[in-house]
Each structure stands twice: as structure tokens, then as C-alpha cells.
Short mmCIF file of C-alpha atoms and ligand atoms in Angstrom, two decimals:
data_model
loop_
_atom_site.label_atom_id
_atom_site.label_comp_id
_atom_site.label_asym_id
_atom_site.label_seq_id
_atom_site.Cartn_x
_atom_site.Cartn_y
_atom_site.Cartn_z
CA MET A 1 0.22 -0.10 -0.20
CA GLN A 2 0.83 3.28 -0.32
CA ALA A 3 -0.07 6.33 1.62
CA PHE A 4 0.22 10.64 0.48
CA ARG A 5 -0.77 13.36 2.48
CA ALA A 6 -1.68 16.61 1.19
CA SER A 7 -5.00 18.67 0.95
CA LEU A 8 -7.52 16.35 -1.41
CA LEU A 9 -10.08 16.82 -4.00
CA ARG A 10 -12.64 14.30 -5.46
CA PHE A 11 -16.11 14.41 -5.82
CA ALA A 12 -19.91 12.94 -3.49
CA ASP A 13 -22.70 11.35 -5.89
CA ASP A 14 -24.35 14.41 -7.06
CA SER A 15 -21.78 15.82 -8.09
CA ALA A 16 -20.23 18.25 -5.55
CA ALA A 17 -16.64 18.54 -4.25
CA LEU A 18 -15.35 17.35 -1.27
CA PHE A 19 -12.27 19.07 -0.55
CA GLU A 20 -9.80 17.90 2.15
CA PRO A 21 -7.32 20.78 2.82
CA ASP A 22 -5.33 18.19 5.51
CA GLY A 23 -6.10 14.76 3.37
CA LEU A 24 -5.25 11.03 3.81
CA LEU A 25 -5.32 9.02 0.34
CA VAL A 26 -4.57 5.15 0.66
CA ILE A 27 -4.50 2.59 -2.28
CA GLY A 28 -3.40 -0.40 -2.75
CA PRO A 29 -4.77 -3.55 -4.36
CA ASP A 30 -8.26 -4.78 -3.99
CA ALA A 31 -9.05 -7.92 -3.79
CA CYS A 32 -8.47 -8.86 -7.40
CA GLY A 33 -5.14 -6.95 -7.61
CA ARG A 34 -6.37 -3.73 -9.20
CA GLN A 35 -4.51 -0.94 -7.50
CA VAL A 36 -7.61 1.05 -6.55
CA VAL A 37 -7.87 3.68 -3.64
CA ARG A 38 -8.42 1.97 0.10
CA ALA A 39 -9.32 5.58 1.73
CA ALA A 40 -9.45 9.31 1.51
CA GLY A 41 -10.06 11.26 3.57
CA ASN A 42 -8.95 14.12 6.81
CA TYR A 43 -5.46 12.46 8.02
CA LYS A 44 -6.61 12.81 11.56
CA ALA A 45 -9.51 10.03 10.75
CA LEU A 46 -7.55 7.85 9.27
CA ALA A 47 -3.92 7.71 10.17
CA GLY A 48 -4.54 5.64 13.13
CA ASP A 49 -5.50 3.06 10.86
CA PHE A 50 -2.41 3.06 8.56
CA ALA A 51 -0.22 3.52 10.92
CA GLY A 52 2.17 0.35 9.91
CA VAL A 53 2.30 2.21 6.14
CA GLY A 54 4.58 4.61 4.91
CA ILE A 55 3.10 7.88 4.84
CA GLU A 56 4.45 10.29 2.19
CA HIS A 57 3.53 14.09 2.69
CA LEU A 58 3.99 16.30 0.28
CA PRO A 59 2.26 20.03 2.14
CA GLY A 60 1.17 22.06 0.05
CA ARG A 61 0.11 19.97 -2.47
CA ILE A 62 -2.87 18.93 -4.18
CA LEU A 63 -4.15 14.99 -4.81
CA ALA A 64 -6.94 15.31 -7.54
CA PRO A 65 -7.98 12.39 -9.69
CA GLY A 66 -6.78 12.10 -13.51
CA PHE A 67 -8.24 14.58 -16.25
CA ILE A 68 -11.01 12.49 -18.47
CA ASP A 69 -10.85 13.48 -22.16
CA LEU A 70 -13.66 12.49 -23.67
CA HIS A 71 -12.82 13.09 -27.22
CA VAL A 72 -9.07 13.41 -28.38
CA HIS A 73 -7.96 12.42 -31.66
CA PHE A 74 -4.66 11.85 -31.79
CA PRO A 75 -3.50 11.96 -34.88
CA GLN A 76 -4.01 14.98 -34.57
CA ILE A 77 -1.24 16.19 -32.76
CA ASP A 78 0.16 18.24 -35.58
CA VAL A 79 -3.26 19.74 -36.99
CA ILE A 80 -3.17 22.06 -34.11
CA GLY A 81 -3.33 25.67 -35.40
CA SER A 82 -4.38 25.14 -39.17
CA PRO A 83 -7.01 27.49 -39.47
CA ALA A 84 -9.19 27.72 -41.71
CA ASP A 85 -12.98 28.47 -42.73
CA GLY A 86 -14.59 26.03 -40.63
CA LEU A 87 -15.08 22.63 -40.12
CA LEU A 88 -15.35 20.92 -43.73
CA PRO A 89 -12.14 22.94 -45.35
CA TRP A 90 -9.87 21.97 -42.94
CA LEU A 91 -10.76 18.64 -42.62
CA GLU A 92 -11.33 18.70 -46.46
CA ASN A 93 -6.72 21.01 -46.56
CA PHE A 94 -5.40 19.61 -43.13
CA THR A 95 -7.22 16.94 -41.26
CA PHE A 96 -7.35 13.96 -44.26
CA PRO A 97 -3.99 15.04 -45.46
CA HIS A 98 -2.68 14.51 -42.39
CA GLU A 99 -4.09 11.49 -40.88
CA ALA A 100 -3.08 9.32 -44.71
CA ARG A 101 -0.04 8.97 -43.36
CA PHE A 102 -0.15 7.04 -40.91
CA ALA A 103 -0.90 4.41 -42.73
CA ASN A 104 2.37 3.58 -42.42
CA ALA A 105 2.18 1.75 -39.09
CA ASP A 106 6.02 3.41 -38.01
CA TYR A 107 4.76 6.41 -37.55
CA ALA A 108 1.74 5.34 -36.23
CA GLU A 109 3.87 3.64 -33.58
CA SER A 110 6.41 6.64 -32.63
CA MET A 111 3.23 9.13 -32.79
CA ALA A 112 1.15 6.85 -30.14
CA SER A 113 4.15 7.71 -27.85
CA VAL A 114 4.21 11.42 -27.54
CA PHE A 115 0.35 11.60 -28.27
CA LEU A 116 0.47 9.44 -24.98
CA ASP A 117 3.29 12.00 -23.23
CA GLU A 118 0.83 15.09 -23.85
CA LEU A 119 -1.74 13.51 -22.30
CA ARG A 120 0.11 13.11 -19.54
CA ARG A 121 2.17 15.99 -18.36
CA HIS A 122 -1.14 17.56 -18.69
CA GLY A 123 -2.87 14.73 -15.98
CA VAL A 124 -4.92 13.46 -18.86
CA THR A 125 -5.12 9.52 -17.20
CA THR A 126 -8.38 8.67 -19.45
CA ALA A 127 -8.66 9.37 -22.84
CA LEU A 128 -11.81 8.29 -25.53
CA THR A 129 -9.55 8.41 -28.85
CA PHE A 130 -10.05 8.78 -32.48
CA CYS A 131 -7.73 6.99 -33.96
CA THR A 132 -7.45 7.20 -38.25
CA SER A 133 -9.48 5.26 -40.46
CA HIS A 134 -5.70 2.33 -40.71
CA PRO A 135 -6.14 -0.65 -38.07
CA ALA A 136 -2.61 -0.47 -37.40
CA SER A 137 -3.41 3.13 -35.84
CA VAL A 138 -5.78 1.40 -33.06
CA ASP A 139 -2.80 -1.52 -31.90
CA ALA A 140 0.10 1.77 -31.91
CA LEU A 141 -1.83 3.40 -29.74
CA LEU A 142 -3.77 1.57 -27.72
CA SER A 143 -0.17 -1.32 -27.81
CA GLU A 144 1.29 1.84 -25.58
CA SER A 145 -1.19 2.83 -23.68
CA GLN A 146 -0.88 -0.93 -22.17
CA ARG A 147 2.50 -0.91 -21.88
CA ARG A 148 2.09 2.76 -20.09
CA GLY A 149 -1.14 1.02 -18.52
CA LEU A 150 -3.22 3.52 -19.56
CA ARG A 151 -7.17 2.87 -18.96
CA MET A 152 -8.01 4.21 -22.72
CA ILE A 153 -10.63 3.68 -24.83
CA ALA A 154 -10.24 4.25 -28.81
CA GLY A 155 -10.93 3.28 -31.89
CA LYS A 156 -10.13 2.73 -36.37
CA VAL A 157 -12.07 5.18 -37.75
CA LEU A 158 -15.06 4.59 -40.34
CA GLN A 159 -15.38 7.09 -42.84
CA ASP A 160 -15.78 4.26 -46.48
CA ARG A 161 -17.03 7.77 -48.76
CA HIS A 162 -16.91 12.26 -49.15
CA SER A 163 -13.04 11.48 -48.04
CA PRO A 164 -10.06 11.70 -50.07
CA ASP A 165 -8.03 8.31 -50.85
CA GLY A 166 -5.73 7.22 -48.56
CA VAL A 167 -8.41 7.79 -45.75
CA ARG A 168 -11.10 6.03 -47.04
CA ASP A 169 -11.92 2.52 -45.92
CA ASP A 170 -13.80 0.06 -47.88
CA THR A 171 -17.32 -0.50 -46.48
CA GLU A 172 -17.41 -4.73 -46.06
CA GLN A 173 -13.56 -4.42 -44.56
CA SER A 174 -13.36 -1.40 -42.36
CA LEU A 175 -16.39 -3.62 -40.77
CA VAL A 176 -14.56 -6.63 -40.63
CA ASP A 177 -11.27 -4.84 -38.95
CA THR A 178 -13.96 -3.01 -36.36
CA GLU A 179 -14.65 -6.44 -35.03
CA ALA A 180 -11.21 -7.99 -35.08
CA LEU A 181 -10.23 -4.64 -33.66
CA ILE A 182 -13.04 -4.94 -30.74
CA GLY A 183 -12.00 -9.51 -30.66
CA ARG A 184 -8.27 -8.15 -29.85
CA TRP A 185 -8.75 -4.96 -27.14
CA HIS A 186 -11.39 -4.50 -26.30
CA GLY A 187 -11.36 -5.51 -21.85
CA ARG A 188 -7.73 -6.55 -22.42
CA GLY A 189 -6.31 -5.09 -18.89
CA ARG A 190 -7.46 -1.69 -18.55
CA LEU A 191 -8.46 -1.27 -22.11
CA GLY A 192 -11.45 -0.56 -24.12
CA TYR A 193 -13.42 -0.42 -28.15
CA ALA A 194 -15.09 2.11 -29.33
CA ILE A 195 -16.95 1.67 -32.34
CA THR A 196 -16.09 4.95 -34.71
CA PRO A 197 -17.95 6.43 -37.27
CA ARG A 198 -16.23 9.58 -37.93
CA PHE A 199 -19.66 12.06 -38.91
CA ALA A 200 -22.63 10.73 -40.99
CA PRO A 201 -21.49 12.63 -44.02
CA SER A 202 -18.79 10.46 -44.42
CA CYS A 203 -20.82 7.44 -43.91
CA THR A 204 -22.48 5.31 -46.10
CA GLU A 205 -25.57 4.21 -45.16
CA ALA A 206 -24.20 -0.08 -45.76
CA GLN A 207 -21.36 1.29 -43.09
CA LEU A 208 -23.81 3.20 -40.54
CA ARG A 209 -25.69 0.14 -40.20
CA GLY A 210 -22.96 -2.28 -39.96
CA ALA A 211 -22.02 -0.24 -37.10
CA GLY A 212 -24.43 0.10 -35.67
CA GLU A 213 -24.75 -4.26 -35.79
CA LEU A 214 -21.44 -4.34 -34.05
CA ALA A 215 -22.49 -1.78 -31.17
CA ALA A 216 -25.91 -3.79 -31.01
CA ARG A 217 -23.36 -7.06 -31.34
CA HIS A 218 -20.96 -4.96 -28.45
CA GLY A 219 -23.13 -3.79 -25.67
CA ASP A 220 -19.93 -3.12 -23.62
CA VAL A 221 -18.05 -1.34 -26.50
CA TRP A 222 -18.24 1.80 -25.96
CA ILE A 223 -19.47 4.23 -29.40
CA GLN A 224 -17.83 7.63 -30.56
CA SER A 225 -18.10 10.16 -33.55
CA HIS A 226 -19.35 14.12 -34.09
CA VAL A 227 -22.61 15.70 -34.27
CA ALA A 228 -23.84 18.92 -35.56
CA GLU A 229 -20.75 21.41 -34.00
CA ASN A 230 -20.93 23.30 -37.28
CA LYS A 231 -23.88 24.96 -39.58
CA ASP A 232 -22.75 23.77 -43.55
CA GLU A 233 -21.92 20.08 -41.60
CA VAL A 234 -25.29 19.94 -40.58
CA ARG A 235 -26.95 21.48 -44.32
CA TRP A 236 -25.08 18.39 -44.98
CA ALA A 237 -26.08 15.43 -42.95
CA ARG A 238 -29.50 16.53 -43.32
CA GLU A 239 -29.84 16.58 -47.92
CA LEU A 240 -27.77 13.19 -47.22
CA PHE A 241 -30.46 11.95 -44.70
CA PRO A 242 -33.46 14.11 -46.08
CA ASP A 243 -35.94 11.17 -44.04
CA ALA A 244 -34.33 11.56 -40.54
CA ARG A 245 -35.82 13.87 -38.71
CA SER A 246 -32.46 15.46 -37.32
CA TYR A 247 -28.84 14.62 -37.81
CA LEU A 248 -28.66 12.78 -34.47
CA ALA A 249 -32.21 10.67 -35.27
CA VAL A 250 -29.64 9.41 -38.47
CA TYR A 251 -27.34 7.78 -35.21
CA GLU A 252 -30.54 6.75 -33.59
CA GLY A 253 -32.11 5.58 -36.96
CA PHE A 254 -28.40 3.24 -37.29
CA GLY A 255 -29.28 1.99 -33.58
CA LEU A 256 -25.72 4.28 -32.70
CA LEU A 257 -27.33 5.89 -29.12
CA ARG A 258 -26.92 3.96 -26.43
CA GLU A 259 -25.11 4.39 -22.99
CA ARG A 260 -21.78 4.46 -23.90
CA ALA A 261 -22.44 6.69 -27.50
CA ILE A 262 -20.51 9.19 -26.61
CA TYR A 263 -21.05 12.42 -29.74
CA ALA A 264 -18.42 15.29 -29.09
CA HIS A 265 -20.52 19.21 -30.26
CA CYS A 266 -23.88 18.56 -29.92
CA ILE A 267 -23.84 22.55 -30.42
CA HIS A 268 -27.21 22.77 -32.84
CA PHE A 269 -29.61 21.32 -30.82
CA ASP A 270 -32.80 21.66 -30.64
CA ASP A 271 -34.35 20.35 -27.45
CA ASP A 272 -36.12 17.16 -29.16
CA ASP A 273 -32.96 15.73 -29.98
CA ARG A 274 -31.73 16.69 -26.17
CA ALA A 275 -34.15 14.37 -24.87
CA LEU A 276 -33.22 11.72 -27.12
CA MET A 277 -29.98 12.29 -25.24
CA ARG A 278 -31.26 11.99 -22.35
CA ASP A 279 -33.68 8.99 -23.33
CA THR A 280 -30.92 7.05 -24.40
CA GLY A 281 -28.41 7.53 -22.05
CA ALA A 282 -25.76 8.88 -24.58
CA ALA A 283 -23.12 11.60 -23.63
CA ALA A 284 -21.96 14.87 -25.19
CA ALA A 285 -18.34 15.48 -25.40
CA VAL A 286 -18.50 20.14 -25.10
CA SER A 287 -15.09 20.84 -26.87
CA PRO A 288 -14.56 24.33 -26.24
CA THR A 289 -11.93 25.44 -27.19
CA SER A 290 -12.49 23.58 -30.43
CA ASN A 291 -15.49 25.20 -31.01
CA LEU A 292 -13.99 28.80 -30.40
CA PHE A 293 -10.63 28.07 -32.98
CA LEU A 294 -13.06 26.09 -35.81
CA GLY A 295 -16.04 28.60 -35.38
CA SER A 296 -17.89 25.97 -34.62
CA GLY A 297 -20.60 28.00 -32.66
CA PHE A 298 -20.72 27.15 -28.15
CA PHE A 299 -22.72 23.82 -26.76
CA ASP A 300 -26.00 25.12 -24.89
CA TYR A 301 -25.09 24.24 -21.31
CA GLU A 302 -28.68 25.56 -21.03
CA GLY A 303 -30.15 23.65 -22.85
CA ALA A 304 -28.55 20.94 -21.96
CA ARG A 305 -29.83 21.27 -18.29
CA ARG A 306 -32.57 21.99 -18.81
CA ILE A 307 -33.26 18.79 -20.26
CA GLY A 308 -30.66 16.68 -18.34
CA PHE A 309 -28.56 14.70 -20.40
CA ARG A 310 -24.90 14.11 -20.05
CA HIS A 311 -22.45 15.73 -20.89
CA GLY A 312 -18.04 15.94 -20.09
CA LEU A 313 -15.05 18.12 -21.36
CA ALA A 314 -12.72 17.41 -24.47
CA SER A 315 -10.11 18.68 -25.75
CA ASP A 316 -10.40 17.41 -29.73
CA VAL A 317 -7.22 18.21 -30.68
CA GLY A 318 -6.65 18.84 -32.95
CA GLY A 319 -9.61 21.52 -34.07
CA GLY A 320 -9.15 21.65 -30.35
CA THR A 321 -6.11 23.67 -29.47
CA SER A 322 -4.79 22.08 -26.05
CA PHE A 323 -4.25 19.56 -24.13
CA SER A 324 -3.97 21.55 -21.39
CA PRO A 325 -7.95 20.29 -18.75
CA PHE A 326 -7.40 24.17 -16.90
CA HIS A 327 -7.72 25.73 -20.47
CA THR A 328 -10.42 23.78 -21.59
CA MET A 329 -12.09 24.48 -18.67
CA LEU A 330 -11.48 28.16 -18.84
CA ALA A 331 -12.73 28.17 -22.49
CA ALA A 332 -16.09 26.98 -21.16
CA TYR A 333 -16.47 28.71 -19.02
CA TYR A 334 -16.16 31.31 -21.96
CA VAL A 335 -18.72 30.16 -23.18
CA GLY A 336 -20.58 29.09 -20.02
CA ARG A 337 -20.54 32.91 -19.67
CA GLU A 338 -20.69 34.50 -23.73
CA GLY A 339 -22.50 31.35 -25.67
CA GLN A 340 -25.31 31.08 -24.46
CA THR A 341 -28.94 33.14 -24.86
CA LYS A 342 -29.06 35.82 -22.78
CA PRO A 343 -28.57 35.46 -19.18
CA GLY A 344 -25.20 34.47 -19.91
CA LEU A 345 -24.35 31.43 -16.81
CA SER A 346 -21.28 31.30 -14.61
CA LEU A 347 -20.21 27.56 -14.80
CA GLN A 348 -19.16 27.04 -11.72
CA PRO A 349 -15.74 26.10 -10.98
CA GLN A 350 -16.30 22.91 -9.45
CA ASN A 351 -17.95 22.08 -11.71
CA LEU A 352 -16.55 22.90 -14.55
CA TRP A 353 -13.79 20.38 -12.44
CA TRP A 354 -16.09 17.35 -12.23
CA GLN A 355 -16.92 18.10 -15.77
CA HIS A 356 -13.60 16.88 -16.48
CA THR A 357 -13.52 14.12 -14.13
CA ALA A 358 -16.04 12.49 -11.54
CA GLY A 359 -18.77 13.54 -14.71
CA ALA A 360 -16.77 12.25 -17.69
CA ALA A 361 -16.22 9.23 -15.41
CA GLN A 362 -20.10 8.86 -15.39
CA ALA A 363 -20.53 9.92 -19.87
CA LEU A 364 -18.78 6.90 -20.49
CA GLY A 365 -20.57 4.74 -18.01
CA LEU A 366 -17.29 4.55 -15.35
CA GLY A 367 -18.38 6.78 -12.99
CA GLY A 368 -16.75 4.98 -9.73
CA VAL A 369 -14.50 3.30 -11.64
CA ILE A 370 -12.18 6.89 -12.23
CA GLY A 371 -12.45 10.19 -12.64
CA ASN A 372 -13.01 10.11 -8.97
CA LEU A 373 -10.82 9.32 -5.03
CA GLN A 374 -13.44 7.62 -3.47
CA PRO A 375 -12.26 3.90 -1.97
CA GLY A 376 -12.49 1.78 -4.84
CA CYS A 377 -11.52 4.22 -8.15
CA GLU A 378 -8.95 2.68 -9.71
CA ALA A 379 -5.86 4.55 -8.21
CA ASP A 380 -5.09 7.12 -11.38
CA PHE A 381 -4.32 10.39 -9.64
CA LEU A 382 -2.65 14.38 -9.71
CA VAL A 383 -0.27 15.76 -7.50
CA LEU A 384 -1.06 20.03 -8.23
CA ASP A 385 1.27 22.25 -7.36
CA PRO A 386 -0.62 25.48 -6.74
CA LYS A 387 2.42 27.64 -6.20
CA ALA A 388 3.65 26.79 -9.38
CA THR A 389 3.81 29.86 -10.98
CA PRO A 390 4.51 33.07 -9.17
CA LEU A 391 1.12 34.30 -10.90
CA LEU A 392 -0.64 31.20 -8.76
CA ALA A 393 1.62 31.29 -6.03
CA ARG A 394 0.39 34.50 -4.43
CA LYS A 395 -3.38 33.77 -5.90
CA THR A 396 -3.97 31.20 -4.03
CA ALA A 397 -1.86 32.10 -1.19
CA ASN A 398 -5.12 34.07 -1.04
CA ALA A 399 -7.39 31.73 -1.92
CA ARG A 400 -10.41 31.97 0.51
CA SER A 401 -11.79 28.82 -0.90
CA LEU A 402 -12.41 26.66 -2.98
CA ASP A 403 -13.98 28.41 -5.38
CA GLU A 404 -11.53 30.37 -4.99
CA LEU A 405 -8.59 27.87 -5.03
CA LEU A 406 -9.99 26.68 -7.90
CA PHE A 407 -10.65 29.63 -10.33
CA SER A 408 -6.90 30.52 -9.89
CA LEU A 409 -5.75 27.34 -11.23
CA ILE A 410 -8.55 27.09 -14.22
CA VAL A 411 -7.82 31.07 -15.54
CA LEU A 412 -3.36 31.01 -14.32
CA GLY A 413 -3.49 26.89 -14.63
CA ASP A 414 -1.68 24.87 -17.51
CA ASP A 415 0.91 21.55 -17.58
CA ARG A 416 3.51 23.88 -14.76
CA VAL A 417 0.53 22.69 -12.29
CA ILE A 418 1.24 19.14 -12.93
CA GLU A 419 3.65 18.19 -10.71
CA ARG A 420 3.63 13.92 -10.54
CA VAL A 421 1.08 12.01 -12.47
CA VAL A 422 -0.04 8.75 -10.56
CA VAL A 423 -1.46 5.54 -13.05
CA ASP A 424 -2.48 2.45 -12.23
CA GLY A 425 -0.77 3.04 -9.12
CA VAL A 426 2.94 4.17 -10.63
CA ALA A 427 4.24 6.79 -10.44
CA TRP A 428 6.05 9.77 -12.70
CA ARG A 429 6.95 12.74 -12.78
CA PRO A 430 7.96 15.46 -15.17
CA PRO A 431 11.79 15.35 -16.20
CA TYR A 432 12.00 18.95 -15.14
CA ASN A 433 12.03 20.87 -11.44
CA ARG A 434 10.65 23.88 -11.57
CA ARG A 435 10.94 24.92 -8.28
CA GLN A 436 13.88 27.06 -8.54
CA GLU A 437 12.45 28.85 -10.63
CA PHE A 438 11.57 30.49 -8.53
CA PRO A 439 12.04 32.25 -5.08
CA ARG A 440 9.19 30.95 -2.47
N1 GUN B 501 -15.89 15.51 -37.82
C1 GUN B 501 -16.04 15.12 -38.97
N2 GUN B 501 -14.19 14.53 -37.97
C2 GUN B 501 -13.76 15.96 -37.65
C3 GUN B 501 -12.86 15.49 -36.98
O1 GUN B 501 -11.09 15.31 -37.32
N3 GUN B 501 -12.61 16.57 -35.73
C4 GUN B 501 -14.17 17.69 -35.65
N4 GUN B 501 -14.25 19.09 -35.29
N5 GUN B 501 -14.83 17.11 -36.39
C5 GUN B 501 -14.65 16.74 -37.20
ZN1 ZN B 502 -12.89 15.65 -32.99
#
């Protein structure tokens, strides 16, 4: 067992943040040998129960759940910051040509390490990830994830039309490949598979039907796609599927809306779409830096809450501009303030953080498994340094409440705050020492 004494952030079942200024976190194997949280709470109340366990004291640090990125594209690291006149030209001119490079398995393998290094540096311990249409891109990412003990979920992209040579796949073969990848990866260690139709305009009806059949046969596999991101895309989807009530309803028609189905963006929705998300148990991956960068629009937080469907936060790299959950939370705050039908919402810092941890876990159907530090949760957590930069040190020293502390981190924080990342009970520290950068 390993025990850590520091401030401790976790979440109650109702999403309220629980904060222990002087906390204790104990991790160790459960009956099945998984590294999990064995105890979490107030140091004085718990320390006596763990007298025989060496306790590492981390004064001034915060223990927090590893972040979960609900939607990210592993092959789009080098696409970040490619300016285009909206989603469709961005896909055509930057994204598809770049993804074609992943036909080369060696290249995919080298990029898998770069991608997982970036996630880790930013404190992301689980991601729901698009690969490319090449099955070897899934093998590259998940074999490297397995070596690192990560809980990673990924899928081969399905795109058998309206896609250029180099990324377009074959309808029959794409479904055969998907089922083989499910067999190879889903449930292996902590890994999971996601059936991944890119978006309805890039898939024939036969491919979507096949994807829905696979989703029915493999009920605990995830589904991931894009929906209602951009007005031109919505118009195109409606032209291609004139009989569907809405773009979202296309996916419903093929059996692709259910628990464990995560749809990125969900911007241009009406209340019937929101109710369909709620009633099917599907969840939205809200991707604010991407939506701001590509000029796609604003996720309607008020609508999501009024109707009550699941949603959590995502980077959507490379439409998104940063792997940093702090940057994503801040962008979501801006969207809440300025992107709603008036009056704007002030999303609370505790809620923003929940959307990127325990709330994202719930969206994945992994509540109580990851994204939290309650007893029984898997041992994926962060050691945060709230004094990582001079300005943060000033702000956090003056914080009078948990909201003020979390807001300081959301507004001023980045990878420098991540002092240690523990994955499956094993610690990783950034290979640089920031402490000497300024006097404390
Ligand atoms: N819609 C279809 N493909 C993509 C993609 O790669 N990124 C984003 N943001 N939207 C998409
Ligand atoms: Zn995306």
C-alpha cells in the first residue's frame, strides 16, 4: 500500500466537490489485484488505521483525480492550430491529408508515444480517442497504452465516402476490421474499444448500419462520433439523410445512440435532440477550444441542463487548441458566460472540474471506476502544485474558498501545475524541476 498526506479533492455522487485541506489518500491492491483507492478522507481521522504504512507528506500540494478527455484525435497532434474557414475546409485541407500518413505503421507507433506523453504531461489519465481509418493506428495507440498501464479507449475511424484516397476505407472490410479490433483490444487490461463512425456525412448507410449491428452485438463497447458541430455540416447531413428528423436522429436510426455512446459537439440541437440524448443515455463531449477555434458555435449548457442529458469536457485536439484540461475548463467558462442565449451562465469551478473528471467518467459509464478518489476507484491521480508559477502562488495563497482556489488554477494553470501523475498506482514525474525557477 502507498499513502499520501496532502490536500485532497474528490467528488460526491451528486457532483459536489469534497475538499480536505489536510487529507490522506491510501492506494493498494483490491481483492482482484487492481490498484485502487483503499481510503480517502481527513488525515487525522484516518491516519491511525494505517499506522504500518509509510505516509508520504506533500505539504502545500493537492491530490486530485486524473483528468478524463472525452474526445480527442490521436493522429491530429500536428494539426493543432491549422486555421481554416470552418470545419469542412479544415478537414479537407489539413486533417485528411495528415491522417493519411498513419497508413505507415512505424509513423503511427512513433506518434502514439508523442500523444501519450502529451496527455500525461497535462494530467490526462484516460481519453476516448479517435485513431485513423487504418487499423494499425489502433494497434499502435493501444499497445503503447497497455505498456503504460493506461485506461484508454480508442477506435478505428469508419469513413467509406466523401473522403479522399489515403483515408477512405472499404465498407465491408472496415466492419470486419472493427470486429477484429474489438476482439483484440476491448477489455484487455484496462483498455476499451469504441466503434467510431467519423460522422454521418463520411459514412454510407451500409457502413452506419454495420456499425449499429456491431454496437448491438457488443453492448459494452463504446461508440464515438461527431454531431451538429457546424452549420454547413448540419446542412450537408440533412441533404444526405432527408428522411431523418434531425442530424442526431440519423444515428438513432442506425442503433448508434445508447449508453456508452459519446457524441462530440452537440451544438446545433433543438430540444427534441436534447431529449433524445437524455432518453437514450448518450452523452455529449463538449469541446470548447475546438468550437472557438473553428468558429463552430457554442454548446448550450442551459439547454443541456434544462433537458438533462449527460455531458463532459474534451480537448478535441487537433480542432481543439490544447491538451490542457485547465485551458479547456477556462474555454468552457467563456462559453457559459458569452455563448448562451442571455443571460450568460457562470459555470462554477467545481462543476467545470467535475465535467473533466467524475462527470466525464459518468458519461463513459465508468462512474465509481475512474475520475474520482473515492474508495474503490482506480488509482489514477495527480499531485498538483498550486504554487507552480509566481502568479499562481500569489493567487492561491490568497484564496478564501475552494471556488477561489479552483478558479485560480483553471484561469492560470497549465502543465506546470502537474507535479506528478500516478497511473495504476505507478508514479511519473516531469523530467524538469520548476521549483528552482523562483524563490518561495
Ligand atoms: N467531424 C468529422 N471529423 C472531424 C474531426 O476530425 N474533427 C472535428 N472537430 N470534427 C469532425
Ligand atoms: Zn473531433
